[in-house]
Short mmCIF file of C-alpha atoms and ligand atoms in Angstrom, two decimals:
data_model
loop_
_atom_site.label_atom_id
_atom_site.label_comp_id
_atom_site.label_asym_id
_atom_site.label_seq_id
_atom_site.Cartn_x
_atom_site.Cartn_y
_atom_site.Cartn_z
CA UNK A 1301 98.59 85.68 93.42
CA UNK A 1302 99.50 81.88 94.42
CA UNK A 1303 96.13 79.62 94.57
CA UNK A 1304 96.18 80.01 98.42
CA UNK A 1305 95.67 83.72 98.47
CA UNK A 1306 92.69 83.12 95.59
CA UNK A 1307 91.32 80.68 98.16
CA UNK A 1308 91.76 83.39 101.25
CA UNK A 1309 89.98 85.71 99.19
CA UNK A 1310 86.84 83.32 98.01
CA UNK A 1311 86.62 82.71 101.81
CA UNK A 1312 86.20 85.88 102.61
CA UNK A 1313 83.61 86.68 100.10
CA UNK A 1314 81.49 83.95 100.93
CA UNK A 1315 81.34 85.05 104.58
CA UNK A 1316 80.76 88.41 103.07
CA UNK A 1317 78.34 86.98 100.82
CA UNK A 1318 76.41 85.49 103.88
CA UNK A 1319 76.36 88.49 105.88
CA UNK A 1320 74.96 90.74 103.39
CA UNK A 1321 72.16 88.88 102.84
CA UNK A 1322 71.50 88.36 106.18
CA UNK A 1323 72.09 92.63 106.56
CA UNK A 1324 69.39 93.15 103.99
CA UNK A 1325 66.53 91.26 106.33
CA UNK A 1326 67.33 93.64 109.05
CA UNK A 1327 66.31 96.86 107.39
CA UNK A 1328 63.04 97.29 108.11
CA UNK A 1329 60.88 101.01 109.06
CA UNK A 1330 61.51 101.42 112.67
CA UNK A 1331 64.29 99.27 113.14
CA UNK A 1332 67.48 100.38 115.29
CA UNK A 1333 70.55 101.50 113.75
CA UNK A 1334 72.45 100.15 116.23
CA UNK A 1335 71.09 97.05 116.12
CA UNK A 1336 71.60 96.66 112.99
CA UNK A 1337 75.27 97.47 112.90
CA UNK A 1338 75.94 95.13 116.02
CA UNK A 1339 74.09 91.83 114.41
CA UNK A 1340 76.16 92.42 111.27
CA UNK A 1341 79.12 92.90 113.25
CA UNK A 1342 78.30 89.43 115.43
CA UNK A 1343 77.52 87.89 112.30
CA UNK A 1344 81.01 88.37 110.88
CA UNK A 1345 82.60 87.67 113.90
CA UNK A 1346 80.23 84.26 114.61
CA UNK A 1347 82.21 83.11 111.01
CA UNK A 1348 85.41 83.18 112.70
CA UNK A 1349 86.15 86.54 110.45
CA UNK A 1350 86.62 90.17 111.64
CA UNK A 1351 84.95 93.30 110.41
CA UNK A 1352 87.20 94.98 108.38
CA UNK A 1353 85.34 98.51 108.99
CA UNK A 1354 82.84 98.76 111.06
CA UNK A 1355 79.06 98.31 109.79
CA UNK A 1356 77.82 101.22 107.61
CA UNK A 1357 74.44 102.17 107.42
CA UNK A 1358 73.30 104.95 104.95
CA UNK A 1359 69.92 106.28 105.35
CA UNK A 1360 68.64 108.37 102.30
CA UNK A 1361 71.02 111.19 101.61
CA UNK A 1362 73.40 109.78 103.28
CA UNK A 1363 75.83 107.90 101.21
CA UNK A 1364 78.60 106.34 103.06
CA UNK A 1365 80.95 106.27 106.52
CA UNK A 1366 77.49 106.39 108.93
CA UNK A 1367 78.09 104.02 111.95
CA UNK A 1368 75.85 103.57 114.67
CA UNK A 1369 78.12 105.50 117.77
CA UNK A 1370 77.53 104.02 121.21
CA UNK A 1371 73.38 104.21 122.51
CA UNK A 1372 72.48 105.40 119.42
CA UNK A 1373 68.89 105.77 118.81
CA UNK A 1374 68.37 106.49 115.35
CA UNK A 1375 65.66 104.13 113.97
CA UNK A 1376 65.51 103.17 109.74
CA UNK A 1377 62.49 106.17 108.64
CA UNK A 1378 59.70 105.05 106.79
CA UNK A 1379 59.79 105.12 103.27
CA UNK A 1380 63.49 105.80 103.20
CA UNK A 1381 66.34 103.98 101.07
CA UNK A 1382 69.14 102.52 103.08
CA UNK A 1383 72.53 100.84 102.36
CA UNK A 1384 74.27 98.43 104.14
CA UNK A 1385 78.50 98.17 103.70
CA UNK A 1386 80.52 95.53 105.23
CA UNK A 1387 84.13 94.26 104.93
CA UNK A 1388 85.12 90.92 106.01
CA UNK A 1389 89.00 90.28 106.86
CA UNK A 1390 89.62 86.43 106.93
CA UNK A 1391 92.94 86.27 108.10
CA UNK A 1392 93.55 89.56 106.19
CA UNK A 1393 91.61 88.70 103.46
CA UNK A 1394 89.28 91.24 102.38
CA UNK A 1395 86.04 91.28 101.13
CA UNK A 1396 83.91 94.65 100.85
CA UNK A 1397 80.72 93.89 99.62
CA UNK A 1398 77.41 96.34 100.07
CA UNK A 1399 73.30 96.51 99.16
CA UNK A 1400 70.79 98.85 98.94
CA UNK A 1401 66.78 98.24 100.25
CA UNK A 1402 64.17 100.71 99.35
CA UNK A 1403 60.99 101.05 101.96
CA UNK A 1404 59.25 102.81 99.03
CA UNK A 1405 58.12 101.82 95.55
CA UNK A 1406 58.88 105.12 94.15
CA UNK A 1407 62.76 104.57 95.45
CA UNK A 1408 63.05 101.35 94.08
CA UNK A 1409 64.17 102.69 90.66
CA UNK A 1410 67.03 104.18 92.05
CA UNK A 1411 67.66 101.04 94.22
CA UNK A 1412 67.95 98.83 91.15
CA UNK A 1413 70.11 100.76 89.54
CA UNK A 1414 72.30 100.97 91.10
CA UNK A 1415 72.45 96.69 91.06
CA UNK A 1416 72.28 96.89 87.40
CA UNK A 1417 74.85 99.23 86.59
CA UNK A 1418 77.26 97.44 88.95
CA UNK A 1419 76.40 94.35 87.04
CA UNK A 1420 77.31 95.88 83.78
CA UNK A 1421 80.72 97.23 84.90
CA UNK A 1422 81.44 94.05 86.54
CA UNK A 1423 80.53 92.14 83.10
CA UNK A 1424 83.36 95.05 81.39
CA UNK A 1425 86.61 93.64 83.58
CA UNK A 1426 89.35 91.62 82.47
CA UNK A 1427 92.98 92.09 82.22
CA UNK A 1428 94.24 95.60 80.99
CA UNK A 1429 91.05 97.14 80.65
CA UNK A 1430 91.91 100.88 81.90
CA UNK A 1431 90.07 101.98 84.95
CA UNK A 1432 88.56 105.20 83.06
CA UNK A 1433 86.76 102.62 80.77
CA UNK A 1434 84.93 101.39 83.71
CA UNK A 1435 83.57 104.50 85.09
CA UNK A 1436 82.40 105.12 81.59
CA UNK A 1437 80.33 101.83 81.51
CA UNK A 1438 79.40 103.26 85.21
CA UNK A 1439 78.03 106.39 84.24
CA UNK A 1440 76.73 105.46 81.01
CA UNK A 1441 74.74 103.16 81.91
CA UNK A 1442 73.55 105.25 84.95
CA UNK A 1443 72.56 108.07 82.81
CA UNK A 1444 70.73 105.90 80.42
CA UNK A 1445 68.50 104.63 83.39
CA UNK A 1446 67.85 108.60 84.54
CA UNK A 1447 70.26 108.65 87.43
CA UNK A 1448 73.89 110.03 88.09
CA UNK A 1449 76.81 108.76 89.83
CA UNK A 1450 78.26 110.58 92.25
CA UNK A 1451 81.34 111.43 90.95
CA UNK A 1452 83.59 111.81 94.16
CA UNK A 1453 83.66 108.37 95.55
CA UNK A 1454 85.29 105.52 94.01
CA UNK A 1455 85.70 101.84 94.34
CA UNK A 1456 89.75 100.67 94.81
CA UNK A 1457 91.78 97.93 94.97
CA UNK A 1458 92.30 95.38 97.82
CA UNK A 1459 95.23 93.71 99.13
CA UNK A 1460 95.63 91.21 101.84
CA UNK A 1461 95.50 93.46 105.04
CA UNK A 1462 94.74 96.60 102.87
CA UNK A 1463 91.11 97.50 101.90
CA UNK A 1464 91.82 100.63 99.64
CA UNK A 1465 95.29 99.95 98.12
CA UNK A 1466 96.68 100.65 94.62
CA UNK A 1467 93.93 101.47 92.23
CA UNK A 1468 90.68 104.06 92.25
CA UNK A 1469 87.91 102.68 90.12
CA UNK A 1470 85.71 105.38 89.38
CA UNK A 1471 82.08 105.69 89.29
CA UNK A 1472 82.38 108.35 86.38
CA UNK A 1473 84.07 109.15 82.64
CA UNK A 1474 86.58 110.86 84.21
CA UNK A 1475 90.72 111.00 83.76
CA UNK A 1476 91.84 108.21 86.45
CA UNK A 1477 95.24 106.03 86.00
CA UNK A 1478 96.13 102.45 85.76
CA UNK A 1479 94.64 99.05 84.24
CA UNK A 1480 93.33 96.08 85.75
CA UNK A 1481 95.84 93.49 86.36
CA UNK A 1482 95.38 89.56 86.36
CA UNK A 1483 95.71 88.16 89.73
CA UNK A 1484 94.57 91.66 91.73
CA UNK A 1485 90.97 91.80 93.51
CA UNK A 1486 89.06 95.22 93.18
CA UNK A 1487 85.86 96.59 94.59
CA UNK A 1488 83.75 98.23 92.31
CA UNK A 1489 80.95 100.22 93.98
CA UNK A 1490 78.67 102.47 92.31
CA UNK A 1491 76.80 105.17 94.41
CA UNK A 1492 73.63 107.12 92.16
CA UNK A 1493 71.79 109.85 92.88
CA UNK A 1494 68.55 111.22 90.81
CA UNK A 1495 68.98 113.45 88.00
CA UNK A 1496 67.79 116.18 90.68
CA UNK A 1497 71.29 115.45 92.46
CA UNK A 1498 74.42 116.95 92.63
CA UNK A 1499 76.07 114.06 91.57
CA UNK A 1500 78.79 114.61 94.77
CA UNK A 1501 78.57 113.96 98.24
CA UNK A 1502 80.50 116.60 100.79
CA UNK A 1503 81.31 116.43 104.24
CA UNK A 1504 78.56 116.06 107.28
CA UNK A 1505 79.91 117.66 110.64
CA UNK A 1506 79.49 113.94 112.30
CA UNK A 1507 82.22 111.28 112.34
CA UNK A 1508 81.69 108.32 113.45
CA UNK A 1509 84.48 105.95 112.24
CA UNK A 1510 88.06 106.79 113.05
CA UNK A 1511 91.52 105.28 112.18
CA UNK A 1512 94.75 105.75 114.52
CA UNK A 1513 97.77 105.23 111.72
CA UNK A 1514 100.42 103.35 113.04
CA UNK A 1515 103.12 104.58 110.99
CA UNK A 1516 102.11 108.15 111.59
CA UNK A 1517 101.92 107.91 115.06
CA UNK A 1518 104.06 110.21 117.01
CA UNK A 1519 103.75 108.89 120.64
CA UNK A 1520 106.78 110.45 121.48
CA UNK A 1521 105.38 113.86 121.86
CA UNK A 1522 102.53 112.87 123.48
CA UNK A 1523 101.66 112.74 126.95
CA UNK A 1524 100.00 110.61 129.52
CA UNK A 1525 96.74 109.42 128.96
CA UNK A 1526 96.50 110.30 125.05
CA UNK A 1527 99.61 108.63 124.71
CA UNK A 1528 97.74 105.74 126.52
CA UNK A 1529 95.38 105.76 124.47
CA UNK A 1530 96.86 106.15 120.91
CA UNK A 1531 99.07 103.62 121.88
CA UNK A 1532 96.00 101.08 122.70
CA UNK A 1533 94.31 102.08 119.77
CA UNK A 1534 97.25 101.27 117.35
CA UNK A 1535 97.73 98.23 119.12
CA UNK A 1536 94.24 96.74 119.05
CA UNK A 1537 93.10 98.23 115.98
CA UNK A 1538 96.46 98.02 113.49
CA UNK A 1539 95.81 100.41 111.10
CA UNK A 1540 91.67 99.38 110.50
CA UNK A 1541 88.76 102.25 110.72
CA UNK A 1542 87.37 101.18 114.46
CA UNK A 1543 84.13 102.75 115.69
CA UNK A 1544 84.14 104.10 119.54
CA UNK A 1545 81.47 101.01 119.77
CA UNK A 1546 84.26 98.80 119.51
CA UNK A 1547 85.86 100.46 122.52
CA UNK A 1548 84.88 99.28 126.76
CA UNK A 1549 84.22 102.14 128.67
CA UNK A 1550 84.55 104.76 125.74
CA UNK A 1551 82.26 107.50 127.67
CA UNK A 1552 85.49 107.38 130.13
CA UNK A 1553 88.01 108.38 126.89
CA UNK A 1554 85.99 110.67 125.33
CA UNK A 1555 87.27 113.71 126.03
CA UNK A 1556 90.57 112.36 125.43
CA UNK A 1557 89.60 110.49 122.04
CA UNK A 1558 88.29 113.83 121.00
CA UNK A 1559 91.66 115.96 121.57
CA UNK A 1560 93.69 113.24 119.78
CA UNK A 1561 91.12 113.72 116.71
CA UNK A 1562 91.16 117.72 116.62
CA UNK A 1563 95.07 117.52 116.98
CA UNK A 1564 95.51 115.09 113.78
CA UNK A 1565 96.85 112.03 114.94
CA UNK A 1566 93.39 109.93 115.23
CA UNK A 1567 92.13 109.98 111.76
CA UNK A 1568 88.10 110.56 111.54
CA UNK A 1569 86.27 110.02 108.75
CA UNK A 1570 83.25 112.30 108.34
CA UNK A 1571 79.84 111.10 107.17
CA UNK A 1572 79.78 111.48 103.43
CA UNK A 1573 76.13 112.90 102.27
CA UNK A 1574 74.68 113.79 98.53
CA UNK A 1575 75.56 117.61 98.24
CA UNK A 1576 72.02 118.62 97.60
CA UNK A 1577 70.06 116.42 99.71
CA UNK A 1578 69.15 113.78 97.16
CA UNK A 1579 68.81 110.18 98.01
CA UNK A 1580 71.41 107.48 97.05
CA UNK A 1581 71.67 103.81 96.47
CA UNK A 1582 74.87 101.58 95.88
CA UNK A 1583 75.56 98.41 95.34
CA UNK A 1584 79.26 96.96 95.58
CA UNK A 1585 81.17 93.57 94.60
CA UNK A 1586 84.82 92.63 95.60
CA UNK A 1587 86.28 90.49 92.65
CA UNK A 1588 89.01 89.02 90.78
CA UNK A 1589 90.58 89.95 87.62
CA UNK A 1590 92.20 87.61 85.41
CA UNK A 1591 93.97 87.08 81.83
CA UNK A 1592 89.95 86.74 80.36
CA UNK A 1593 87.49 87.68 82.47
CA UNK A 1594 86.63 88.32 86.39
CA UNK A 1595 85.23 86.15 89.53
CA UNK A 1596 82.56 87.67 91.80
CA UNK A 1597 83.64 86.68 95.27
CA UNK A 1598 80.75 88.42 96.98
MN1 LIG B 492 82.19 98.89 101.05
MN1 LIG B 493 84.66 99.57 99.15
#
């Protein structure tokens, strides 16, 4: 990576940086969702940056891929555990960074641990280290703090104008290829559960993030107005998940929106929550691996 693209990426993070911190203030009981997701958003944009996926918000079970979807009027629950997980592109330079707040001492636990696990696997990377070893470090050091990852989401490599390219890092001792490579930025994002949990998250019926794949696109076939539309949606979106938020006058393409999902070519990505109901934290860094060692950029 030439010192230019190091620099891109440090940019990033710092916005990312800024923006998380400024995320975590927002959660408070009774606060909207929405809200929420659109001041993160703003906050992004207001750096001269662009979301990279649109703002997540994870209330208790839920673990990941929960957007606000237009007028929504969900509110953060008292005594509940919510995450917060942005992306920042800077000129296509990505940082993914996330944080967890706990409205309730007894939750707090599980909040921190998921912080100093995250820590420890970050402290474990440097050049050629094999991916397995960090999910070890991941889910040894979660078990020895009486949680358990959840072993069906992973962390991944990012490359400019990619967020999950190349490598999985998982959050678990399991059999997973490839090494860390000098030069390459990862994000490494533990999600825990109690020792109550399943330890897996499965599919919600809700989506509310969606991605239109440009090189999977077949507008040929298509007709009229969901050719319109996929054809927008490539177009203003390039590849990145978008939330219907994001879109003027979505109420009007709804209908339409929704046949291009159930037929395949709009991608949707459902809401991801802990299999038996348990809460979950995570915490997530995007950094940079070199020859000796690693540089937080979030
Ligand atoms: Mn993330
Ligand atoms: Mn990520």
């Amino acid at each position: 990576m030439s010192e230019a693209d190091l620099e891109g990426f440090r940019q990033a993070g710092l916005v990312a940086r800024r923006v998380r911190e400024l995320a975590r203030k927002l959660i408070r009981e009774g606060a909207p969702v929405l809200g929420i997701c659109e001041e993160v958003e703003e906050a992004i944009r207001g750096e001269g940056a662009e979301p990279a996926f649109p703002c997540n918000v994870g209330i208790n079970e839920v673990a990941a891929h929960y957007t606000s979807p237009p007028g929504d009027s969900l509110q953060i629950p008292p005594r509940s555990i919510v995450k917060v997980d942005l992306g920042v592109s800077l000129d296509g330079y990505i940082a993914d960074t996330a944080a967890t707040v706990s409205l309730a001492p007894e939750l707090e636990p599980l909040a921190e641990a998921s912080r100093i696990v995250l820590r420890k696997a970050i402290e474990s990377m440097r050049a050629g280290v094999p991916v397995y070893r960090i999910g070890r470090v991941v889910e040894e050091a979660a078990r020895s703090l009486g949680f358990k990852p959840i072993r069906n989401l992973t962390g991944h490599e990012i490359r400019r104008y990619e967020l999950h390219a190349g490598l999985s890092i998982p959050n678990v001792a399991a059999i997973c290829p490839g090494k860390l490579e000098s030069g390459h930025v990862y994000a490494v994002e533990p999600f825990l559960t109690t020792a109550r949990g399943a330890g897996e998250v499965v599919s919600a019926r809700l989506s509310t993030i969606f991605r239109a794949d440009p090189s999977r696109a077949k507008l040929r076939k298509l007709g009229g107005r969901e050719r319109e539309l996929l054809a927008f949606l490539i177009e203003r979106f390039r590849g990145l998940p978008y939330t219907p938020r994001w879109i003027e006058g979505f109420e009007k393409l709804r209908a339409v929106h929704e046949k291009l999902v159930r037929s395949g070519r709009i991608y949707s990505y459902p809401v991801l929550v802990e299999k038996r109901g348990e809460p979950v934290s995570q915490a997530e860094h995007t950094i940079i691996v070199f020859e000796d060692g690693f540089e937080v950029i979030t």
